CSV table of C-alpha atoms in Angstrom, one decimal:
chain,number,residue,atom,x,y,z
A,396,MET,CA,82.5,129.1,46.8
A,397,ALA,CA,80.2,127.8,49.6
A,398,VAL,CA,80.3,124.8,51.9
A,399,PHE,CA,78.2,123.4,54.6
A,400,ASP,CA,78.4,120.5,57.0
A,401,SER,CA,76.1,117.5,56.3
A,402,ASN,CA,76.3,115.2,59.3
A,403,GLY,CA,80.1,115.5,59.5
A,404,THR,CA,80.7,115.7,55.7
A,405,GLU,CA,81.7,118.9,54.0
A,406,ILE,CA,79.5,119.5,51.0
A,407,TYR,CA,80.5,122.2,48.4
A,408,TYR,CA,77.8,124.0,46.4
A,409,GLU,CA,77.3,127.0,44.1
A,410,ASP,CA,74.6,129.5,44.9
A,411,ILE,CA,74.0,131.8,41.9
A,412,GLY,CA,71.3,134.2,40.8
A,413,GLU,CA,68.0,135.4,42.2
A,414,GLY,CA,64.5,134.2,42.1
A,415,PRO,CA,62.7,130.9,42.7
A,416,ALA,CA,65.1,128.2,43.9
A,417,LEU,CA,66.3,125.6,41.4
A,418,LEU,CA,68.4,122.7,42.7
A,419,LEU,CA,70.7,121.0,40.1
A,420,LEU,CA,71.8,117.5,40.9
A,421,HIS,CA,74.6,116.0,38.7
A,422,GLY,CA,75.5,112.6,37.4
A,423,LEU,CA,77.8,109.8,38.6
A,424,THR,CA,81.5,110.8,38.8
A,425,SER,CA,80.7,114.4,37.6
A,426,ASN,CA,80.1,117.6,39.6
A,427,HIS,CA,78.2,120.9,39.5
A,428,ALA,CA,80.4,122.1,36.5
A,429,MET,CA,78.5,119.8,34.2
A,430,PHE,CA,75.6,122.2,34.4
A,431,TYR,CA,77.5,125.2,33.0
A,432,ARG,CA,75.0,125.6,30.2
A,433,GLU,CA,71.9,125.3,32.5
A,434,ILE,CA,73.5,127.7,35.1
A,435,ASP,CA,74.2,130.4,32.5
A,436,PHE,CA,70.6,130.0,31.1
A,437,PHE,CA,68.6,129.9,34.3
A,438,LYS,CA,70.6,132.3,36.6
A,439,LYS,CA,68.8,135.3,35.1
A,440,ASN,CA,65.4,134.2,36.6
A,441,TYR,CA,66.3,131.6,39.2
A,442,ARG,CA,68.4,131.1,42.3
A,443,ILE,CA,70.6,128.2,41.2
A,444,ILE,CA,71.8,125.8,43.9
A,445,ALA,CA,74.3,123.3,42.4
A,446,PRO,CA,76.1,121.1,44.9
A,447,ASP,CA,78.9,118.6,44.4
A,448,ALA,CA,77.6,115.3,45.8
A,449,ARG,CA,79.8,113.8,48.5
A,450,GLY,CA,82.7,111.9,47.0
A,451,HIS,CA,82.6,114.2,43.9
A,452,GLY,CA,84.1,117.5,42.8
A,453,ASN,CA,85.0,119.8,45.7
A,454,SER,CA,83.0,117.9,48.3
A,455,ALA,CA,84.7,115.6,50.9
A,456,LYS,CA,85.8,112.2,49.8
A,457,SER,CA,85.4,109.0,51.8
A,458,ASP,CA,85.9,105.3,51.4
A,459,SER,CA,82.2,104.5,51.2
A,460,TYR,CA,78.8,106.2,51.1
A,461,SER,CA,75.4,105.5,49.7
A,462,LEU,CA,72.6,106.9,47.6
A,463,GLU,CA,70.8,107.6,50.8
A,464,ASP,CA,73.7,109.8,51.9
A,465,HIS,CA,73.3,111.8,48.7
A,466,ILE,CA,69.6,112.2,49.4
A,467,GLN,CA,70.1,113.3,53.0
A,468,ASP,CA,72.9,115.7,51.9
A,469,ALA,CA,70.5,117.3,49.4
A,470,VAL,CA,67.7,117.5,52.0
A,471,ALA,CA,70.1,119.0,54.5
A,472,LEU,CA,71.2,121.6,52.0
A,473,LEU,CA,67.7,122.7,51.4
A,474,ARG,CA,67.1,123.0,55.1
A,475,HIS,CA,70.5,124.8,55.6
A,476,LEU,CA,69.4,127.4,53.1
A,477,GLU,CA,65.9,127.5,54.5
A,478,LEU,CA,64.3,126.9,51.1
A,479,GLU,CA,60.6,126.3,51.6
A,480,SER,CA,59.9,125.8,47.9
A,481,VAL,CA,62.3,124.4,45.2
A,482,GLY,CA,62.4,123.0,41.7
A,483,ILE,CA,64.8,120.2,40.9
A,484,ILE,CA,66.6,119.1,37.8
A,485,GLY,CA,68.4,115.8,38.3
A,486,VAL,CA,70.4,114.0,35.6
A,487,SER,CA,71.2,110.3,35.8
A,488,MET,CA,72.5,109.7,39.4
A,489,GLY,CA,71.2,113.1,40.2
A,490,SER,CA,67.7,112.0,39.1
A,491,TYR,CA,67.8,109.2,41.6
A,492,THR,CA,68.8,111.6,44.4
A,493,ALA,CA,66.0,113.9,43.2
A,494,GLN,CA,63.4,111.1,43.5
A,495,GLY,CA,64.5,110.5,47.1
A,496,VAL,CA,64.3,114.2,48.0
A,497,ALA,CA,60.8,114.5,46.4
A,498,ILE,CA,59.7,111.5,48.3
A,499,GLU,CA,61.0,112.8,51.7
A,500,GLU,CA,60.1,116.4,51.2
A,501,PRO,CA,56.9,116.4,49.1
A,502,ASP,CA,55.7,119.8,50.5
A,503,ARG,CA,59.1,121.5,49.6
A,504,VAL,CA,59.6,120.1,46.1
A,505,LYS,CA,57.2,121.8,43.6
A,506,LYS,CA,58.8,120.9,40.2
A,507,LEU,CA,60.7,117.7,39.4
A,508,LEU,CA,62.6,117.3,36.2
A,509,LEU,CA,64.2,113.8,35.9
A,510,VAL,CA,66.6,113.3,33.0
A,511,ALA,CA,68.0,109.9,31.9
A,512,THR,CA,66.5,108.2,34.9
A,513,LYS,CA,65.3,104.9,36.4
A,514,SER,CA,63.5,104.1,39.6
A,515,HIS,CA,65.5,101.1,40.8
A,516,GLY,CA,68.8,99.3,40.1
A,517,VAL,CA,70.7,96.3,41.4
A,518,GLN,CA,74.0,98.1,40.6
A,519,SER,CA,75.0,101.2,38.7
A,520,SER,CA,73.8,101.5,35.1
A,521,THR,CA,77.4,101.6,34.0
A,522,ALA,CA,78.2,98.3,35.7
A,523,GLU,CA,75.1,96.8,34.1
A,524,LEU,CA,76.2,98.0,30.7
A,525,PHE,CA,79.7,96.7,31.1
A,526,ALA,CA,78.4,93.3,32.2
A,527,LYS,CA,76.1,93.2,29.1
A,528,HIS,CA,79.0,93.8,26.8
A,529,LYS,CA,81.6,91.9,28.8
A,530,GLU,CA,83.3,90.0,26.0
A,531,GLU,CA,83.6,93.1,23.8
A,532,LEU,CA,85.1,95.1,26.7
A,533,SER,CA,87.3,92.4,28.2
A,534,GLY,CA,90.9,93.3,28.9
A,535,LEU,CA,90.4,97.1,28.5
A,536,ASN,CA,91.5,99.5,31.1
A,537,PRO,CA,88.7,101.7,32.7
A,538,ILE,CA,89.3,104.6,30.4
A,539,ASP,CA,89.4,102.6,27.2
A,540,LYS,CA,86.4,100.5,28.3
A,541,MET,CA,84.3,103.7,28.8
A,542,ASN,CA,85.5,105.1,25.5
A,543,LYS,CA,84.5,101.9,23.6
A,544,ALA,CA,81.2,101.6,25.5
A,545,SER,CA,80.2,105.2,24.7
A,546,LYS,CA,78.6,104.1,21.4
A,547,TYR,CA,76.0,102.4,23.5
A,548,ILE,CA,75.6,105.4,25.8
A,549,PHE,CA,75.4,108.5,23.7
A,550,HIS,CA,73.9,109.4,20.3
A,551,ASN,CA,75.6,112.8,19.6
A,552,ARG,CA,79.0,111.8,20.8
A,553,ARG,CA,80.6,114.9,19.3
A,554,ALA,CA,78.5,117.2,21.5
A,555,VAL,CA,79.1,115.0,24.5
A,556,GLY,CA,82.8,115.0,24.0
A,557,LYS,CA,83.0,118.8,24.0
A,558,TRP,CA,80.8,119.0,27.1
A,559,LEU,CA,82.9,116.4,28.9
A,560,LYS,CA,86.1,118.3,28.1
A,561,LYS,CA,84.7,121.7,29.2
A,562,THR,CA,83.4,120.1,32.4
A,563,ALA,CA,86.8,118.5,33.1
A,564,ASP,CA,88.7,121.8,32.4
A,565,ASN,CA,86.6,123.6,35.0
A,566,SER,CA,86.5,121.1,37.8
A,567,ASN,CA,88.3,118.4,39.9
A,568,GLN,CA,88.1,115.0,38.4
A,569,LEU,CA,87.9,111.7,40.3
A,570,THR,CA,90.6,109.1,40.5
A,571,ILE,CA,89.8,105.5,39.2
A,572,ASN,CA,89.4,104.4,42.9
A,573,GLU,CA,87.1,107.3,43.7
A,574,GLN,CA,85.0,106.5,40.6
A,575,GLU,CA,84.6,102.9,41.8
A,576,ILE,CA,83.5,104.1,45.3
A,577,ALA,CA,81.0,106.4,43.7
A,578,ALA,CA,79.5,103.6,41.6
A,579,GLN,CA,79.2,101.3,44.6
A,580,ALA,CA,76.9,103.9,46.2
A,581,LEU,CA,74.2,103.2,43.5
A,582,LYS,CA,73.9,99.5,44.2
A,583,GLY,CA,70.5,98.1,45.2
A,584,PHE,CA,68.1,101.1,45.4
A,585,ASP,CA,64.4,100.9,44.7
A,586,PHE,CA,61.9,103.8,44.8
A,587,ARG,CA,59.0,102.0,43.1
A,588,GLU,CA,56.8,101.6,46.2
A,589,GLN,CA,57.5,105.2,47.4
A,590,LEU,CA,57.1,107.2,44.2
A,591,ARG,CA,53.3,107.5,44.8
A,592,LYS,CA,54.2,109.9,47.6
A,593,VAL,CA,55.7,112.5,45.2
A,594,THR,CA,53.4,115.5,44.8
A,595,ALA,CA,55.6,117.7,42.7
A,596,GLU,CA,54.7,118.4,39.1
A,597,THR,CA,57.0,116.0,37.3
A,598,LEU,CA,58.5,115.7,33.9
A,599,VAL,CA,60.7,112.7,32.9
A,600,ILE,CA,62.9,113.0,29.8
A,601,SER,CA,64.8,110.0,28.3
A,602,GLY,CA,67.0,109.7,25.3
A,603,ARG,CA,65.9,107.1,22.6
A,604,HIS,CA,69.5,105.8,22.2
A,605,ASP,CA,70.3,105.6,25.9
A,606,GLY,CA,71.9,102.2,26.7
A,607,LEU,CA,72.4,103.0,30.3
A,608,ASN,CA,68.9,104.0,31.3
A,609,PRO,CA,66.7,103.2,28.3
A,610,PRO,CA,63.4,105.0,27.7
A,611,GLU,CA,61.4,102.1,29.1
A,612,LYS,CA,63.0,102.8,32.5
A,613,GLY,CA,62.0,106.5,32.2
A,614,ARG,CA,58.5,105.5,31.3
A,615,GLU,CA,58.2,103.2,34.3
A,616,THR,CA,59.4,106.0,36.6
A,617,ALA,CA,56.9,108.5,35.1
A,618,PHE,CA,54.1,105.9,35.4
A,619,LEU,CA,54.8,105.4,39.1
A,620,ILE,CA,54.7,109.2,39.9
A,621,PRO,CA,51.2,110.6,40.1
A,622,ASN,CA,50.3,112.7,37.0
A,623,ALA,CA,53.9,112.7,35.7
A,624,THR,CA,54.6,113.4,32.0
A,625,PHE,CA,57.1,111.4,30.0
A,626,MET,CA,59.0,112.7,27.0
A,627,GLU,CA,61.5,110.9,24.7
A,628,PHE,CA,64.2,112.8,22.8
A,629,LYS,CA,64.7,111.1,19.5
A,630,ARG,CA,68.3,112.2,18.8
A,631,SER,CA,69.7,111.7,22.3
A,632,GLY,CA,71.3,109.0,24.4
A,633,HIS,CA,72.2,109.3,28.1
A,634,ALA,CA,72.6,113.1,28.0
A,635,PRO,CA,69.5,114.7,26.5
A,636,ASN,CA,70.4,118.0,28.1
A,637,VAL,CA,73.7,118.0,26.1
A,638,GLU,CA,72.8,116.1,22.9
A,639,GLN,CA,69.8,118.2,22.2
A,640,ALA,CA,70.7,121.2,24.4
A,641,ARG,CA,68.5,123.9,22.9
A,642,LEU,CA,65.4,121.6,22.9
A,643,PHE,CA,66.1,120.7,26.5
A,644,LEU,CA,66.5,124.2,27.7
A,645,GLY,CA,63.3,125.4,26.0
A,646,ILE,CA,61.3,122.5,27.4
A,647,ALA,CA,62.8,122.9,30.9
A,648,GLU,CA,62.2,126.6,30.9
A,649,ASN,CA,58.5,126.1,30.0
A,650,PHE,CA,58.1,123.3,32.5
A,651,LEU,CA,59.6,125.3,35.4
A,652,GLU,CA,57.5,128.4,34.8
A,653,ASP,CA,54.6,128.8,37.3
């Protein structure tokens, strides 16, 4: 267990393995434990840095924070560890944070792998999906609402269910109120005018069946980043790294190699 102070907020992170630094940035309401498969796979050849974003996991909770806070926490962690060169894998919310870090630290970020991403949003993708299916989801409590909406989010729901259970069994889960605060942090961000500053070699991966961040949003992100490559996983939704795990790890390994 390791923690550091980011502008008065205690941020928890895992620091595992040896080799080139690889920063793993998790999705909304999750934590570093969601990367158990990636950590086990990459720790043999990489130094894995996997933080819990503020308001998530073992990091400090507060009544409000923003995506910019997540970005500055990640930048502060890289500086705290004195990492001059790093690769980043960011999934969903983590991919937004990753974009911000790559924009702010172009000389430090060498490889950028964005999964289930978008470059801008008025509100969280979950809130947008709930609004789209408002009538169908009306009257449901938050847990039942998410369960019913999962058919629009994931393609291989069996694999995702096992992954979510294992992640939950190995980490602290957020309360409903903490989840709402986390979602509020993603309102109104837009990197479109800044992505041209990214110099990292970039790969964007989207799932064909992703109802939260559809492939067209991933394509747009890739188009805006100089020389980025876009890839669509045909049998995935919002979690390509889980729904087609072996394919993802193989592609990620190849991409991250120098």
